[in-house]
XYZ file of C-alpha atoms in Angstrom:
735
model
C -14.439 36.627 3.500
C -12.353 34.937 1.046
C -9.666 37.146 -0.378
C -8.047 34.465 -2.529
C -7.597 30.527 -2.548
C -3.919 29.859 -2.334
C -4.651 25.857 -2.829
C -7.126 23.448 -2.438
C -7.546 19.591 -2.386
C -10.592 18.329 -3.599
C -9.796 14.722 -2.566
C -9.357 15.206 1.169
C -10.675 18.785 1.645
C -7.258 20.271 2.623
C -6.928 24.017 1.796
C -5.237 27.370 1.918
C -7.005 30.839 2.047
C -6.469 34.240 1.938
C -9.165 36.079 4.204
C -10.530 38.655 5.223
C -11.220 39.371 9.377
C -14.428 40.635 10.047
C -14.425 40.314 13.832
C -11.911 38.887 15.906
C -11.577 37.386 19.597
C -8.215 38.997 19.707
C -6.554 42.311 18.504
C -4.928 41.651 15.287
C -2.120 43.130 13.637
C -3.461 43.480 10.131
C -7.251 42.352 9.231
C -5.830 39.706 6.490
C -5.161 36.131 7.708
C -4.109 32.933 5.832
C -6.329 29.902 6.933
C -5.379 26.355 6.418
C -7.078 23.183 7.554
C -9.719 20.495 6.494
C -12.871 21.540 5.165
C -15.580 22.770 2.292
C -14.314 25.023 -0.233
C -14.716 28.476 0.383
C -16.978 31.070 -1.804
C -16.419 34.720 -2.411
C -18.879 36.568 0.185
C -19.457 33.606 2.564
C -18.858 35.024 6.341
C -17.065 32.202 7.950
C -16.998 31.779 11.543
C -13.282 29.554 12.417
C -12.274 27.967 15.558
C -8.338 27.298 15.521
C -4.901 28.158 16.690
C -1.859 30.347 15.124
C 0.808 28.129 13.657
C 4.154 29.198 12.453
C 4.887 27.852 9.119
C 9.180 27.793 8.319
C 8.339 29.046 5.139
C 5.007 31.033 4.812
C 5.098 32.364 8.408
C 2.393 32.589 10.856
C -1.159 30.985 9.699
C -4.436 30.250 11.656
C -5.151 26.070 11.785
C -8.985 25.701 11.319
C -9.585 23.280 14.153
C -13.610 23.671 13.303
C -15.193 26.273 10.556
C -19.069 27.375 10.155
C -20.534 28.830 7.105
C -23.101 31.255 7.563
C -25.014 32.122 4.708
C -23.810 35.716 2.312
C -26.194 38.596 3.633
C -26.884 41.746 1.366
C -27.625 41.931 -2.012
C -24.734 42.185 -3.897
C -23.359 39.121 -1.860
C -25.867 36.762 -2.688
C -25.566 38.117 -6.154
C -21.874 37.212 -5.990
C -22.819 33.963 -4.684
C -25.420 33.082 -6.919
C -23.111 33.438 -9.694
C -20.187 31.570 -8.796
C -18.953 28.634 -9.739
C -21.387 27.006 -7.082
C -24.133 27.154 -9.432
C -23.961 25.944 -12.824
C -25.655 28.324 -15.632
C -26.829 30.776 -13.366
C -24.666 34.223 -14.523
C -24.455 37.437 -13.069
C -27.858 38.890 -14.894
C -29.657 35.531 -13.735
C -28.484 36.077 -9.936
C -29.281 40.134 -10.479
C -32.924 38.864 -11.585
C -33.316 36.559 -8.752
C -32.295 38.533 -5.948
C -34.337 41.754 -7.923
C -37.349 39.613 -7.503
C -36.789 37.512 -4.007
C -35.144 40.181 -1.873
C -32.306 40.023 0.544
C -33.892 36.704 2.201
C -33.565 35.198 -1.596
C -31.999 32.332 -0.471
C -34.038 31.360 2.476
C -37.116 31.598 0.246
C -35.477 28.899 -2.480
C -34.347 26.382 -0.049
C -38.029 26.476 1.658
C -39.591 26.410 -1.974
C -38.148 26.245 -5.113
C -40.933 26.757 -6.987
C -40.509 31.044 -6.203
C -37.541 31.062 -8.909
C -40.477 29.930 -11.876
C -41.878 32.821 -11.474
C -39.482 34.615 -12.327
C -39.063 35.871 -16.100
C -36.339 33.412 -17.899
C -36.009 31.118 -15.689
C -36.858 27.724 -16.465
C -38.596 25.121 -14.474
C -35.322 22.990 -15.031
C -33.101 25.622 -13.986
C -34.741 26.177 -10.715
C -35.099 22.548 -9.988
C -31.039 23.141 -10.168
C -30.478 26.247 -8.786
C -32.225 24.838 -5.477
C -30.451 21.292 -5.519
C -27.268 23.169 -5.733
C -28.135 25.396 -2.644
C -29.646 22.690 -1.033
C -27.089 20.258 -1.559
C -24.123 23.182 -0.517
C -26.245 23.620 2.734
C -26.955 20.152 3.515
C -22.859 19.299 3.279
C -22.325 22.183 5.944
C -24.508 20.648 7.693
C -23.131 17.269 7.905
C -19.890 18.860 9.049
C -21.226 20.178 11.643
C -23.140 17.180 12.847
C -20.333 14.992 12.176
C -17.936 17.650 14.501
C -20.938 17.366 17.230
C -19.810 13.761 17.740
C -16.050 14.078 18.027
C -15.096 13.606 14.280
C -12.637 15.428 13.397
C -12.065 17.823 10.222
C -9.935 15.423 8.435
C -12.490 12.594 8.941
C -15.287 14.449 8.523
C -14.178 16.039 4.929
C -13.647 12.212 4.065
C -17.196 11.184 4.977
C -18.522 14.014 3.702
C -16.757 13.612 0.074
C -18.262 10.103 0.341
C -21.439 10.792 0.993
C -22.379 13.840 -0.244
C -25.623 14.672 1.035
C -26.521 11.686 2.474
C -24.082 11.737 5.470
C -26.665 12.711 7.759
C -29.728 10.028 7.082
C -26.708 7.487 6.285
C -24.561 7.887 9.237
C -27.626 7.964 11.478
C -28.649 4.661 9.992
C -25.731 2.884 9.294
C -22.437 4.296 10.869
C -21.004 0.614 11.000
C -20.842 1.200 6.978
C -17.992 3.832 7.655
C -15.969 1.086 8.497
C -15.938 -0.739 5.363
C -16.362 2.877 3.362
C -14.015 5.200 5.222
C -9.767 4.915 5.845
C -9.178 5.520 9.367
C -12.450 4.314 10.854
C -12.506 0.905 12.538
C -14.831 -0.658 14.577
C -14.434 1.082 18.027
C -14.837 4.642 16.121
C -17.708 3.433 14.404
C -19.042 1.704 17.524
C -18.726 5.389 19.713
C -20.345 6.861 16.733
C -23.470 4.692 16.415
C -24.367 4.967 20.381
C -24.259 8.356 20.411
C -26.467 8.670 16.825
C -28.861 6.222 19.464
C -27.896 2.470 18.227
C -28.776 0.136 21.187
C -25.958 -1.827 22.466
C -27.775 -5.278 21.452
C -28.315 -4.566 17.753
C -27.927 -7.053 15.380
C -26.559 -4.416 13.325
C -23.772 -3.691 16.203
C -22.824 -7.196 16.231
C -23.100 -8.256 12.556
C -20.345 -5.256 12.036
C -17.982 -6.552 14.716
C -18.070 -9.909 13.133
C -17.202 -8.716 9.460
C -14.705 -6.151 11.015
C -13.078 -9.112 13.179
C -12.550 -11.322 9.999
C -11.325 -8.215 7.599
C -9.110 -7.420 10.389
C -7.701 -10.916 10.693
C -7.120 -11.147 7.455
C -5.150 -7.702 6.882
C -3.393 -7.305 9.958
C -2.224 -11.039 10.747
C -2.596 -12.712 7.343
C -5.659 -15.181 8.101
C -7.447 -16.443 4.982
C -10.186 -17.290 7.578
C -11.410 -17.354 11.084
C -12.850 -20.610 13.099
C -15.830 -19.675 14.438
C -14.039 -20.547 17.843
C -11.530 -17.748 17.181
C -14.219 -15.667 15.622
C -16.188 -15.127 18.750
C -13.109 -14.566 21.120
C -12.470 -11.393 18.517
C -15.767 -9.829 18.846
C -16.141 -11.058 22.777
C -13.181 -8.713 22.540
C -14.319 -5.953 20.896
C -17.546 -5.623 22.139
C -16.629 -6.374 26.196
C -19.799 -5.369 28.137
C -22.161 -8.035 28.910
C -21.074 -10.222 25.770
C -23.024 -13.050 26.362
C -26.068 -11.674 27.787
C -26.532 -9.186 25.364
C -25.692 -11.340 22.508
C -26.638 -15.323 23.515
C -25.262 -17.934 21.764
C -28.328 -18.760 19.494
C -28.840 -15.483 18.213
C -25.135 -14.804 17.681
C -25.147 -18.293 15.621
C -28.457 -16.779 13.995
C -26.875 -13.477 12.843
C -23.626 -15.063 11.429
C -25.775 -17.005 9.211
C -28.046 -13.731 8.202
C -24.457 -12.785 7.022
C -23.852 -15.957 5.405
C -27.318 -15.874 3.748
C -26.412 -11.934 2.475
C -23.466 -13.154 0.892
C -21.065 -11.152 3.173
C -19.581 -14.330 4.495
C -18.831 -17.739 2.857
C -18.816 -20.453 5.303
C -17.340 -24.391 4.580
C -16.801 -26.573 6.917
C -17.224 -24.222 9.707
C -14.811 -21.936 8.545
C -15.696 -18.361 7.742
C -14.233 -16.232 5.000
C -14.508 -13.067 3.620
C -16.065 -13.358 -0.294
C -13.177 -12.676 -2.202
C -10.479 -14.959 0.198
C -12.901 -17.796 -0.069
C -12.692 -17.408 -4.407
C -9.430 -17.183 -4.225
C -8.348 -19.812 -2.014
C -10.471 -22.050 -3.916
C -9.750 -20.773 -7.375
C -5.752 -20.800 -6.594
C -6.203 -24.819 -5.276
C -8.127 -26.118 -8.504
C -5.181 -23.910 -10.580
C -2.698 -26.564 -9.218
C -4.733 -29.258 -9.097
C -5.135 -28.653 -12.594
C -1.243 -28.040 -13.398
C -0.469 -30.867 -11.525
C -2.517 -33.164 -13.812
C -0.890 -31.314 -17.236
C 1.528 -33.992 -18.885
C 4.369 -32.374 -20.546
C 6.324 -33.017 -23.500
C 8.914 -36.182 -23.218
C 12.587 -35.594 -24.511
C 14.275 -38.876 -25.487
C 16.433 -39.565 -22.016
C 19.820 -38.240 -23.436
C 18.566 -34.754 -24.788
C 18.486 -32.894 -21.829
C 21.568 -33.980 -19.968
C 23.483 -33.491 -23.549
C 22.169 -29.656 -24.005
C 22.426 -29.130 -20.173
C 26.520 -29.636 -21.015
C 26.178 -27.012 -23.392
C 24.664 -24.148 -21.180
C 27.483 -25.047 -19.325
C 29.776 -24.364 -22.017
C 27.927 -21.041 -23.777
C 27.972 -19.681 -20.351
C 31.052 -20.727 -18.953
C 29.390 -22.052 -15.796
C 29.819 -25.490 -14.212
C 26.488 -26.110 -12.173
C 26.649 -28.532 -8.514
C 25.077 -31.581 -8.661
C 21.666 -29.942 -6.541
C 21.132 -27.108 -9.344
C 21.505 -29.607 -12.064
C 19.460 -31.780 -10.276
C 16.857 -28.506 -10.603
C 17.216 -27.135 -13.611
C 16.493 -30.990 -15.055
C 13.303 -30.832 -12.690
C 12.097 -27.988 -13.984
C 11.760 -28.943 -17.560
C 9.921 -31.970 -17.017
C 7.222 -30.500 -14.304
C 4.635 -28.201 -15.170
C 4.788 -26.844 -11.723
C 7.932 -26.863 -9.444
C 9.292 -25.047 -6.594
C 12.927 -23.908 -6.135
C 14.110 -22.676 -2.815
C 17.354 -21.686 -0.853
C 19.100 -19.281 0.693
C 21.046 -16.238 -0.265
C 24.211 -17.182 -1.638
C 23.067 -20.297 -3.089
C 22.779 -20.057 -6.635
C 18.848 -19.241 -7.481
C 19.698 -17.011 -10.130
C 22.063 -18.868 -11.243
C 19.490 -21.769 -11.779
C 16.753 -18.893 -13.169
C 19.460 -18.244 -15.869
C 20.282 -21.896 -16.817
C 16.759 -23.035 -16.737
C 15.636 -20.228 -19.490
C 18.822 -21.539 -21.545
C 18.136 -24.951 -21.534
C 14.377 -24.605 -21.898
C 15.045 -22.394 -24.866
C 17.257 -24.914 -26.495
C 15.260 -27.904 -26.100
C 12.622 -26.240 -27.743
C 14.448 -24.635 -30.406
C 13.374 -21.236 -29.992
C 15.586 -17.799 -29.327
C 15.761 -16.070 -26.038
C 16.519 -12.144 -27.890
C 13.333 -10.446 -27.708
C 14.521 -8.756 -31.107
C 13.565 -12.032 -32.677
C 10.242 -11.373 -31.235
C 9.774 -7.966 -32.745
C 6.454 -7.022 -35.249
C 5.792 -10.897 -35.217
C 2.527 -12.303 -33.553
C 4.707 -15.191 -31.902
C 4.638 -14.287 -28.012
C 7.979 -14.050 -26.510
C 8.282 -17.661 -25.084
C 9.624 -17.037 -21.783
C 8.412 -14.815 -18.854
C 9.805 -13.565 -15.971
C 8.221 -11.800 -13.152
C 8.324 -10.917 -9.371
C 5.996 -9.339 -6.727
C 8.082 -5.518 -6.853
C 10.161 -3.579 -9.531
C 13.194 -3.548 -7.992
C 13.217 -7.862 -8.280
C 12.346 -8.237 -11.626
C 14.908 -5.275 -12.389
C 17.559 -7.589 -10.567
C 15.928 -10.846 -12.434
C 16.561 -9.172 -15.326
C 20.048 -8.348 -14.529
C 20.945 -11.650 -13.569
C 19.104 -13.479 -16.522
C 19.812 -11.229 -19.168
C 16.314 -11.242 -20.441
C 13.448 -9.348 -19.738
C 11.359 -9.071 -16.254
C 8.680 -7.448 -14.898
C 6.325 -7.481 -11.975
C 2.936 -9.301 -11.585
C 0.833 -6.674 -11.386
C 2.430 -5.399 -15.095
C 2.712 -9.186 -16.333
C -1.181 -8.990 -15.461
C -2.249 -5.756 -16.921
C -3.030 -4.305 -13.578
C -5.588 -1.372 -14.655
C -6.119 0.182 -11.115
C -9.293 -1.371 -10.779
C -8.732 -4.758 -12.174
C -6.436 -7.073 -14.111
C -6.457 -7.364 -18.256
C -5.471 -10.762 -18.049
C -7.653 -13.917 -16.888
C -8.906 -16.980 -17.031
C -10.504 -15.834 -20.293
C -7.196 -13.413 -21.416
C -4.554 -15.701 -20.168
C -0.682 -14.862 -20.211
C 1.498 -15.786 -23.422
C 4.460 -17.539 -23.848
C 5.546 -21.348 -22.467
C 7.263 -21.030 -19.482
C 6.501 -18.721 -16.586
C 9.176 -18.309 -13.907
C 8.173 -16.299 -10.751
C 10.952 -15.207 -8.320
C 10.077 -13.998 -4.431
C 7.043 -16.055 -4.246
C 7.436 -15.711 -0.351
C 5.902 -11.952 -1.246
C 2.638 -13.136 -2.424
C -0.584 -13.184 -0.921
C -3.435 -14.869 -1.958
C -4.933 -12.368 -3.847
C -2.154 -11.924 -6.394
C -1.150 -15.753 -6.611
C -4.987 -16.470 -7.407
C -4.843 -13.615 -9.966
C -1.992 -14.884 -11.852
C -2.351 -18.547 -11.139
C -5.940 -18.022 -13.343
C -3.967 -16.377 -15.970
C -1.495 -19.383 -16.444
C -3.039 -20.979 -19.980
C -2.895 -24.388 -20.491
C -0.171 -26.021 -21.470
C 2.277 -23.183 -20.102
C 5.114 -24.579 -17.351
C 5.434 -22.608 -13.880
C 8.763 -22.581 -11.954
C 8.206 -20.483 -8.427
C 11.317 -19.343 -6.537
C 11.487 -18.296 -3.254
C 13.138 -18.455 0.194
C 10.965 -19.544 2.724
C 13.035 -18.108 5.540
C 11.857 -14.808 4.475
C 9.083 -12.831 5.548
C 5.730 -13.604 4.538
C 3.293 -11.673 2.480
C 1.540 -8.355 4.057
C -1.177 -9.883 2.595
C -3.275 -13.020 3.907
C -2.113 -16.417 3.006
C 1.800 -17.805 3.778
C 1.093 -18.945 -0.631
C 4.837 -20.357 -0.751
C 4.572 -22.382 2.935
C 1.260 -23.501 1.790
C 2.521 -25.215 -1.616
C 5.729 -26.279 0.128
C 3.002 -28.453 2.312
C 2.070 -30.609 -0.512
C 4.296 -33.093 -1.155
C 2.675 -33.909 -4.375
C 4.455 -30.418 -6.004
C 8.016 -31.341 -7.146
C 10.516 -28.815 -5.349
C 14.556 -28.854 -4.990
C 16.027 -26.942 -2.097
C 19.522 -25.538 -3.184
C 21.785 -26.227 0.348
C 25.350 -25.289 -0.832
C 26.673 -21.900 -0.202
C 28.586 -20.133 -3.047
C 29.277 -17.023 -1.841
C 30.417 -18.000 1.307
C 32.782 -19.696 -0.384
C 34.032 -16.062 -2.004
C 33.855 -15.012 1.110
C 31.278 -13.673 2.224
C 30.247 -12.993 5.857
C 26.817 -11.542 5.492
C 25.869 -15.132 3.766
C 27.390 -16.910 7.038
C 25.680 -14.652 9.495
C 22.352 -15.503 7.424
C 22.882 -18.967 7.382
C 23.587 -19.297 10.950
C 20.441 -16.605 12.254
C 18.036 -19.508 9.899
C 19.101 -22.128 12.529
C 18.426 -19.065 15.658
C 22.248 -18.829 15.501
C 24.380 -15.543 15.660
C 28.184 -16.425 14.623
C 31.256 -15.903 17.292
C 33.138 -12.916 15.507
C 29.349 -10.801 14.963
C 31.076 -8.269 17.102
C 34.741 -8.477 15.653
C 34.845 -5.527 12.226
C 35.223 -7.727 9.243
C 35.583 -6.952 5.735
C 31.869 -6.929 4.511
C 30.291 -6.151 7.972
C 30.024 -4.503 11.137
C 28.378 -4.422 14.398
C 28.664 -1.168 16.408
C 26.976 -1.512 20.071
C 25.202 1.675 21.063
C 22.321 2.381 23.224
C 19.224 3.874 22.080
C 20.136 7.652 22.182
C 23.537 6.833 20.545
C 21.652 4.596 17.610
C 20.156 7.355 15.871
C 23.790 9.479 15.543
C 25.634 6.662 14.269
C 23.094 5.382 11.597
C 23.714 9.263 10.435
C 27.141 9.432 10.477
C 27.539 5.953 8.925
C 25.150 6.680 5.776
C 26.859 10.405 5.228
C 30.749 8.582 5.383
C 29.079 6.292 2.438
C 27.880 9.106 0.453
C 31.409 10.668 1.309
C 33.326 7.810 -0.301
C 31.466 7.926 -3.581
C 28.200 6.040 -2.703
C 25.229 7.012 -4.348
C 21.866 7.144 -2.348
C 20.529 4.705 -4.381
C 23.632 2.714 -3.134
C 22.854 2.465 0.943
C 19.675 1.712 2.309
C 18.764 2.126 5.882
C 16.370 -0.633 7.005
C 14.153 -0.516 10.008
C 11.543 -2.625 11.877
C 8.962 -0.090 12.774
C 8.265 3.474 11.477
C 7.409 5.289 14.696
C 9.924 5.751 17.379
C 13.053 7.759 18.225
C 15.077 5.488 15.449
C 12.055 4.289 13.456
C 12.379 4.935 9.503
C 9.925 8.162 10.014
C 12.719 9.770 12.358
C 15.615 8.948 10.313
C 14.370 9.821 7.115
C 13.890 13.305 8.891
C 17.452 13.163 9.923
C 18.945 12.271 6.833
C 17.319 14.752 4.507
C 17.769 17.527 7.004
C 21.382 16.300 6.693
C 22.085 15.476 3.563
C 19.500 17.171 1.800
C 18.279 20.840 3.946
C 16.646 23.539 3.514
C 18.289 26.722 2.044
C 17.121 30.175 0.084
C 16.345 29.070 -3.283
C 16.056 25.148 -3.057
C 12.366 24.245 -3.932
C 10.375 21.724 -1.637
C 6.606 20.711 -1.194
C 5.091 20.446 1.916
C 3.127 17.803 2.550
C 1.053 16.586 5.656
C 4.090 16.665 8.362
C 6.838 16.346 5.775
C 8.374 17.861 3.219
C 9.879 16.864 -0.135
C 12.574 18.966 -1.876
C 14.558 18.474 -4.958
C 17.156 15.336 -5.261
C 15.168 13.462 -2.232
C 15.228 9.749 -2.314
C 11.062 8.706 -2.441
C 9.311 5.793 -2.496
C 6.340 4.828 -4.352
C 3.748 3.468 -1.724
C 0.904 2.230 -3.828
C 0.673 0.870 -7.306
C 0.098 3.324 -10.178
C -0.312 1.314 -13.253
C -0.443 4.675 -15.581
C 2.943 4.779 -15.620
C 3.276 1.915 -14.778
C 5.583 2.658 -11.098
C 4.357 -0.261 -8.393
C 4.437 -0.134 -4.704
C 8.253 -0.256 -3.587
C 9.903 1.797 -6.061
C 12.155 4.027 -5.497
C 13.275 7.136 -6.931
C 14.247 10.765 -7.182
C 12.742 14.088 -7.247
C 14.048 16.143 -10.364
C 11.365 19.126 -10.361
C 9.039 20.692 -8.601
C 6.481 23.449 -8.898
C 5.930 24.787 -5.810
C 2.795 27.397 -7.194
C 1.386 24.313 -8.792
C -2.700 24.963 -8.339
C -5.415 22.339 -8.589
C -5.179 19.408 -11.326
C -1.531 21.009 -12.250
C 1.992 18.653 -11.262
C 3.437 19.400 -8.180
C 6.752 17.533 -8.401
C 7.770 14.613 -10.778
C 10.032 11.810 -9.981
C 12.847 9.820 -12.063
C 12.925 5.691 -11.426
C 14.876 4.486 -13.589
C 14.565 6.689 -16.879
C 11.154 6.842 -16.444
C 10.017 10.349 -15.583
C 6.701 10.538 -13.158
C 4.673 13.780 -12.763
C 2.618 14.050 -9.404
C -0.757 15.951 -8.302
C -0.703 17.490 -4.921
C -3.368 14.989 -4.165
C -1.427 12.185 -4.869
C 1.297 12.943 -2.571
C 0.252 10.791 -0.665
C 1.580 7.824 -2.533
C 4.721 8.914 -2.263
C 7.382 8.762 1.251
C 11.143 9.772 1.842
C 12.832 6.850 1.457
C 16.552 6.783 2.414
C 15.168 4.676 4.917
C 12.083 2.091 4.652
C 10.725 -0.821 6.731
C 12.396 -4.063 5.965
C 8.908 -5.543 4.896
C 9.338 -2.212 2.023
C 12.649 -3.518 1.087
C 11.486 -7.361 0.699
C 12.652 -8.448 -2.782
C 15.449 -5.751 -3.023
C 19.022 -5.786 -2.602
C 21.375 -2.971 -1.841
C 25.127 -2.307 -2.198
C 25.401 -1.497 1.072
C 22.366 -1.847 4.175
C 22.302 -0.060 7.414
C 20.286 -1.761 10.125
C 19.450 -0.672 13.370
C 18.549 -3.523 15.979
C 17.267 -2.574 19.618
C 14.727 -3.754 22.504
C 12.435 -0.985 21.443
C 11.537 -2.791 18.387
C 11.251 -6.036 20.806
C 7.260 -6.321 19.369
C 8.572 -6.682 15.687
C 12.059 -8.354 16.139
C 11.696 -12.011 14.783
C 14.291 -14.252 13.052
C 12.386 -14.015 9.750
C 12.611 -10.336 9.681
C 16.153 -9.477 10.942
C 17.246 -12.295 8.676
C 15.218 -10.821 5.396
C 16.658 -7.616 6.959
C 20.284 -8.712 6.406
C 19.813 -10.658 3.185
C 19.400 -7.199 1.287
C 22.694 -6.595 1.492
C 24.546 -7.105 -1.320
C 28.235 -6.174 -0.363
C 28.457 -4.326 2.943
C 26.139 -4.814 5.779
C 26.059 -2.054 8.812
C 24.709 -3.475 11.986
C 24.089 -0.802 15.004
C 22.154 -1.187 18.203
C 22.163 -3.317 21.325
C 23.373 -7.099 21.399
C 20.535 -8.266 23.482
C 18.378 -7.807 21.142
C 19.681 -8.988 18.768
C 20.104 -12.316 20.342
C 16.519 -12.195 21.918
C 15.105 -11.241 18.227
C 17.054 -14.547 16.471
C 15.415 -16.672 19.475
C 11.942 -15.681 18.018
C 10.906 -17.950 15.504
C 7.804 -16.882 13.468
C 5.436 -19.343 15.053
C 2.341 -17.200 13.974
C 0.701 -19.578 11.468
C -1.672 -18.226 9.153
C -5.429 -20.106 8.672
C -5.392 -21.206 5.137
C -6.899 -24.505 3.773
C -5.285 -24.144 0.471
C -2.577 -27.260 0.971
C -5.533 -29.460 2.291
C -7.794 -28.603 -0.577
C -4.778 -29.164 -3.203
C -4.203 -32.907 -1.542
C -8.155 -33.452 -1.602
C -8.272 -32.726 -5.331
C -5.235 -34.835 -6.246
C-alpha cells in the first residue's frame, strides 16, 4: 500500500513510490520498500501485486524495480472511503464518499461498475455526479485492464504505458481492431512489433490491413532512415516482401497487391505520380519546392548601370580592407544580379568572406543601412536576412558578417506544431542568405521557400561534399542538378596558404585520397595509431590535456560516427563525465534513464524547443539543479550562450551529455579542437562524406586516433547512395 509518492512522470508513467509491504515471497528486513518503474500512479489504500527484481541505486540504495504491476481494488469501508475521496474522482469529498459506502456497503465499487444508477438513490448525489463517479471508476479500471492486456501479449511496461496514455480507455478495443495503428501513433513500435501483436490478437496473415501497414511503414522508413522522397512501385514491393516474407506471392497475389496500394491512394494516405509513390507531406513539399524555385528563376531583378556594381565592389574592398580573388568577385557580382544563386566551396575557400562582402555590396547598391539600430521602432524591416539550419551555424554566420543571423526555424516562427511564416505571411526583407544548405531536408526547404516573398533575392551557401540532411532529400545536390540555377564554386584555398594542414587534409579527402604526412605530427593535427582497446583511453587523456592547457569545455569536442559500442558517443560521454565531473558528496545530480546530469555538465539539446527558443544541436551547460523537484517544477537549468532554460523532469529526454556527439549532430558547427576516433568497428558508417564532415569541424587543431586502415577504407567509400527525388526534373520541366 502507498506510503508516499516520491516522483511520478505523467508523460511516460515512470514513478518512484514508498510502499508498505503486506505480503512478500521472500523475507524482508523491513516492511517499507521503494518501488520504481513504469506503471499507473498508485492511489491511497490500493493493494498492488508487484513482480520485478531488486536493484541497488548508487545514491538511494536498495529499490524494487517493477516489471509488471497489477492493482487490486481497495477493500474495507475505510479504504473505499479514502479511495473515492482521492483526486481520482473530481467533486467527491470525504462526506460524499462516506455516504456512498454507508448506502452501498463494502461492495460499493463493484455495484457502481455494474450499475451506475445505484448512486442516484443516494441523497445529495445528482445523476450528473453519479455519472461522473461511475465514469471515473470505469475509466480507471479500463486503463488497468488495458495494461494487463498488453503485458499478456508481450508488450513491456514502457511501451505499454505509452500505448495506454495515448489511447486511454479505448486501448483494448483499438489494439484488437487496428493493431497496426501503433506504428504511426507510438514511438518505438515498428512493423515487426505491431505485426507480432496483430497475429496474437487474431489478425489473419492475409489481412488487407497487414499488407497496407507494411506499405505505409516501408515508405515512411525509406524517407526517415534512407532519405528517399518517394519509392517506385518495384522498390516498394521489394521492401514489403522483405517485411512480410512468408508466402508473399501466394498470400498477396499481384492483382491484390495493386488493389491494396491503390486503396491507400484513394484514401489519401499515399499519393502517386507517374509510378512514384509518396507520403502526402513529401509530395506537397517536393512539388511546392519545385514551383517556388521556378517562380524565383522567372523573377526579373533590378538592373544597374554596368559600371556601378564594379565601382561599389571596389569601395567594399577598401572599406573592409579585403582584396577579393577573381572567383570571389565573380560570386559577389553574380549574386546581386540573380533572383536565386548557389555558392559552394570547401573549407578555407572564403565562403564567409564572400557572404560578408555580398551583404555590404547589396546594401550600398540599394542605399540602405546595415546597422540594426537604424531599424528599431520603425515599420521598415531589416533588409538582409541571414539564416542557417542550426543555432551554432547561425552564430558563426553572425560573427563572420557582423550582422544578425538566426536559425531557419526561428526565421519562420516555429511554434512547436506550425510555422508562423508561410505564403500568406512571408518573411520580410530584400535579400535572404542561407548557409549550410546541405543540412536542409525537403520538408524544411519547402517551408522556407514558400515563405519567400515576391521580389526577395536568395543566395544558398553550402559544401556539396558534406553529409546530406538527416531527413528526406538532398536538396543542395538536387538544386545543383538544375543547370538553369546560377552557381559559383569557390576552389582557391586561402587557409591552406596560411599553413592549415587540416584544410589540406580535407581537400585530399574530397578526392578520395590521404596526404603522405597523415601520421606525422604537425602544428595543427595529429594521428595517434591505436587499437580499439587503446582508443578510448587516448581520447580521454587528450581531452583532459586540452582542459589542463586552458581550453574550455566548448573549445574541445569529441566527434564519433556512432552512438553505441565501446568507443561510441554514449560511452565516451560517460567516461569523460566520470573523469572531469565525477560524483561526490554534496554535488547535485539528476538521474534520467540510464544516465545522470550533474552541475556544470556540458549538454546538447536534441529537439527544437521554440518556447525559449533553443534548437536541435544547441550546446549549453547545466548551471543549477533541484533534485527534490516534484511534478511540474523545473529540475534542471541550462545556460545557452547567456540564455537560461529550465527543464521539468519530463523534458529531460530533450537533453544528452555533449562532451562527445555524433558527426551528424556537429554538422554546421566548428570547434577550436576536434578529437575524432576512427575505427573499423564503425565500418558500416565510415564513408568519405562523414569523415570529411568530421574533419572540417576543426578550426585550429585536429586529433585523429584509431586505425589507419579504417581511415583508408572509409575514404575510399564515396556516398553512392542516391536518394529518390524528382525535384530537379520538375524544376527543369516547368522552366
